[in-house]
XYZ file of C-alpha atoms in Angstrom:
254
model
C 67.263 -76.989 -21.454
C 68.466 -76.140 -24.966
C 71.421 -78.175 -26.138
C 73.389 -75.059 -27.043
C 73.846 -74.279 -23.334
C 76.459 -77.034 -23.188
C 78.546 -75.613 -25.999
C 82.235 -75.514 -25.199
C 85.394 -74.389 -26.997
C 85.256 -77.412 -29.357
C 81.755 -76.515 -30.476
C 82.795 -72.950 -31.138
C 85.760 -74.129 -33.196
C 83.427 -76.397 -35.179
C 81.070 -73.574 -36.028
C 83.919 -71.415 -37.299
C 84.503 -73.971 -40.034
C 80.990 -73.455 -41.377
C 79.796 -70.709 -43.667
C 79.953 -67.133 -42.541
C 76.268 -67.015 -41.585
C 76.539 -70.073 -39.336
C 79.593 -68.644 -37.619
C 77.760 -65.390 -36.952
C 74.684 -67.203 -35.583
C 76.787 -69.451 -33.361
C 78.662 -66.495 -31.905
C 75.429 -64.606 -31.319
C 73.773 -67.503 -29.494
C 76.818 -68.070 -27.251
C 76.960 -64.396 -26.348
C 73.249 -64.320 -25.533
C 73.534 -67.330 -23.238
C 76.569 -65.989 -21.348
C 75.780 -65.000 -17.740
C 75.668 -61.214 -17.406
C 78.083 -61.128 -14.451
C 81.050 -62.595 -16.400
C 83.739 -60.004 -17.255
C 84.209 -59.140 -20.903
C 87.543 -58.993 -22.714
C 87.470 -55.184 -22.619
C 86.899 -55.225 -18.831
C 89.886 -57.522 -18.330
C 92.046 -55.290 -20.516
C 91.023 -52.227 -18.504
C 91.893 -53.932 -15.209
C 95.262 -55.066 -16.570
C 96.011 -51.535 -17.729
C 95.099 -50.170 -14.286
C 97.304 -52.778 -12.578
C 100.233 -51.777 -14.787
C 99.803 -48.142 -13.746
C 100.000 -49.043 -10.047
C 103.588 -49.000 -8.876
C 105.781 -49.776 -5.895
C 108.683 -47.497 -4.978
C 112.121 -48.885 -4.099
C 115.115 -47.084 -2.597
C 118.751 -47.864 -3.294
C 121.953 -46.681 -1.581
C 125.105 -46.746 -3.724
C 128.841 -46.193 -3.534
C 130.980 -45.767 -6.619
C 134.281 -44.722 -8.150
C 133.325 -42.268 -10.876
C 136.735 -42.002 -12.548
C 135.855 -44.054 -15.626
C 132.304 -42.742 -16.039
C 130.868 -39.648 -17.730
C 129.047 -38.674 -14.539
C 125.866 -39.991 -12.949
C 123.201 -38.835 -15.439
C 122.305 -41.216 -18.285
C 123.345 -39.842 -21.677
C 123.252 -40.802 -25.332
C 123.840 -44.382 -26.410
C 127.508 -45.317 -26.159
C 128.305 -42.902 -23.297
C 129.085 -44.873 -20.137
C 127.391 -43.369 -17.083
C 126.655 -44.655 -13.595
C 122.891 -44.290 -13.951
C 122.992 -46.104 -17.281
C 124.940 -49.056 -15.862
C 122.643 -49.224 -12.829
C 119.465 -49.232 -14.912
C 120.791 -52.012 -17.159
C 121.538 -54.158 -14.102
C 118.134 -53.467 -12.521
C 116.368 -54.331 -15.786
C 118.079 -57.743 -15.810
C 117.057 -58.472 -12.219
C 113.495 -57.113 -12.264
C 112.854 -58.181 -15.900
C 111.311 -54.880 -17.013
C 112.705 -51.440 -18.031
C 113.764 -49.402 -14.987
C 114.298 -45.651 -14.692
C 116.028 -44.331 -11.586
C 116.141 -40.881 -10.018
C 119.139 -39.906 -7.897
C 119.435 -37.537 -4.972
C 122.361 -35.848 -6.746
C 123.854 -35.821 -10.226
C 127.596 -36.136 -9.758
C 129.916 -34.969 -12.536
C 132.463 -37.018 -14.433
C 135.208 -38.353 -12.180
C 133.260 -37.688 -8.946
C 132.840 -40.516 -6.431
C 130.114 -41.289 -3.902
C 129.907 -43.095 -0.563
C 126.130 -42.845 -0.104
C 124.321 -41.827 -3.283
C 120.576 -42.461 -2.867
C 118.159 -43.124 -5.716
C 114.674 -44.527 -6.145
C 112.844 -46.399 -8.878
C 109.408 -47.912 -9.407
C 108.189 -51.395 -10.245
C 104.669 -52.412 -11.352
C 102.362 -53.311 -8.479
C 101.744 -56.743 -9.989
C 105.487 -57.543 -9.964
C 106.235 -59.771 -7.040
C 109.062 -62.042 -6.054
C 109.781 -64.387 -3.212
C 113.324 -62.994 -3.100
C 114.146 -61.013 0.030
C 115.880 -57.647 -0.043
C 119.152 -59.391 0.853
C 118.822 -61.757 -2.119
C 118.011 -58.867 -4.479
C 121.014 -56.972 -3.117
C 123.297 -59.942 -3.745
C 122.007 -60.350 -7.303
C 122.507 -56.647 -7.972
C 126.057 -56.709 -6.640
C 126.906 -59.632 -8.917
C 125.463 -57.804 -11.931
C 126.926 -54.324 -11.454
C 130.467 -53.386 -12.562
C 133.172 -53.473 -9.882
C 133.299 -49.659 -9.636
C 129.632 -49.481 -8.608
C 128.494 -51.012 -5.294
C 124.899 -51.439 -4.137
C 124.962 -50.949 -0.367
C 121.240 -51.237 0.466
C 117.967 -51.887 -1.349
C 114.388 -52.071 -0.087
C 110.797 -50.873 -0.361
C 110.568 -47.130 0.157
C 107.973 -45.550 2.492
C 104.948 -43.950 0.854
C 105.737 -40.581 -0.685
C 109.512 -41.134 -0.721
C 111.483 -39.178 -3.328
C 115.277 -39.527 -3.465
C 115.858 -35.824 -4.131
C 112.898 -34.056 -2.575
C 112.986 -36.205 0.594
C 116.673 -35.474 1.153
C 117.281 -33.277 4.208
C 121.075 -32.971 3.964
C 123.931 -33.738 1.579
C 127.628 -33.938 2.393
C 130.344 -33.160 -0.151
C 134.064 -33.670 0.418
C 136.800 -32.022 -1.633
C 140.304 -33.379 -1.083
C 143.242 -31.137 -2.009
C 146.931 -31.928 -1.681
C 149.428 -29.133 -1.131
C 152.167 -31.601 -2.023
C 152.827 -32.605 -5.609
C 153.991 -36.010 -4.367
C 150.708 -37.839 -4.705
C 150.693 -41.606 -4.360
C 149.037 -43.502 -7.252
C 146.302 -45.007 -5.055
C 145.342 -41.475 -3.914
C 145.379 -39.851 -7.348
C 141.757 -40.722 -8.144
C 140.459 -39.178 -4.923
C 142.652 -36.135 -4.447
C 143.705 -33.064 -6.456
C 147.363 -32.114 -6.262
C 147.009 -28.321 -6.415
C 150.277 -27.282 -4.775
C 150.792 -24.696 -2.025
C 147.710 -22.955 -0.571
C 147.191 -20.027 1.763
C 145.196 -21.975 4.353
C 144.496 -18.868 6.466
C 142.821 -17.084 3.548
C 140.930 -20.244 2.658
C 139.589 -20.535 6.209
C 138.588 -16.867 6.171
C 136.580 -17.368 2.985
C 134.821 -20.419 4.425
C 133.752 -18.479 7.519
C 132.060 -15.917 5.269
C 129.672 -18.531 3.852
C 129.426 -21.014 6.710
C 125.959 -21.222 8.259
C 124.384 -18.675 5.923
C 121.054 -19.397 4.160
C 121.689 -18.941 0.430
C 119.296 -18.793 -2.530
C 120.382 -21.337 -5.169
C 117.824 -20.418 -7.857
C 120.594 -19.384 -10.248
C 121.900 -22.983 -10.243
C 118.594 -24.466 -11.457
C 117.852 -25.011 -15.141
C 114.882 -23.265 -16.742
C 112.002 -21.803 -14.795
C 111.684 -22.516 -11.104
C 109.136 -25.268 -10.406
C 108.507 -25.817 -6.665
C 107.301 -29.400 -7.114
C 110.426 -30.297 -9.096
C 113.147 -28.147 -7.533
C 111.874 -28.076 -3.953
C 113.057 -25.285 -1.627
C 115.790 -23.194 -3.242
C 117.079 -21.598 -0.017
C 119.707 -23.851 1.552
C 122.050 -23.422 4.514
C 125.636 -24.415 3.799
C 127.948 -25.683 6.531
C 131.622 -25.555 5.592
C 134.544 -27.175 7.377
C 138.251 -27.073 6.574
C 140.149 -30.075 7.860
C 143.928 -30.116 7.523
C 145.828 -33.390 7.846
C 149.547 -34.040 7.672
C 150.821 -37.141 5.974
C 153.891 -38.805 7.423
C 156.093 -40.574 4.909
C 157.857 -43.641 6.203
C 160.884 -45.159 4.537
C 161.229 -48.911 4.838
C 164.691 -50.354 4.528
C 165.365 -53.912 3.557
C 167.987 -55.545 5.805
C 169.824 -58.767 5.225
C 172.864 -60.517 6.654
C 175.773 -61.688 4.642
C 177.400 -64.680 6.317
C 180.143 -65.134 3.780
């Protein structure tokens, strides 16, 4: 058997210190003696590129106080948004850039009890951490106004917006201008309202299928926008707040 069959990395390094012709001959002989079934560097690069394109989908359920944020949607650098803060936290935990997609894009100052979003991770990314451990890490990383309620692997084909079958919005109005400080962020003090007229207007729209095409941006794209005809269910709930006055009592034994 020719001696060159036993060449290893040290032999290759030795030949590279010779003249250019010797280096070329050494490389040619090693390549000719390589078994044909070994993968080449280009094959390995192709497989790595394919692995990076394979992804896993995760879902995330959030609650947040949107008072101090410029809405959900990420914006230009320096603008603090909920999506921006979430993606920074996810990037720290998963150790790669993360882009999320939410079921809804709430405006500035709007809160959420159950905002749903999804994001993708490379197929090759794996961790021994359970969903509970990932949830704990995310809660410790996010700002106090943004709470991660649930996280986990999403079923195949899941899409936070297109898979949504119903959304619930709540608008809180106060007919009294005496609004307690801890309610001010979640209620609008609008003053007196004609509740009978308001109820009459709600009945006009309640349960009716409506075409929302006019609220979409640009041309209508079925794969992006989904169905544009939605049925709205409206409910007016009136509550009365009872104000209690607490008196401090003491006894003077003088």
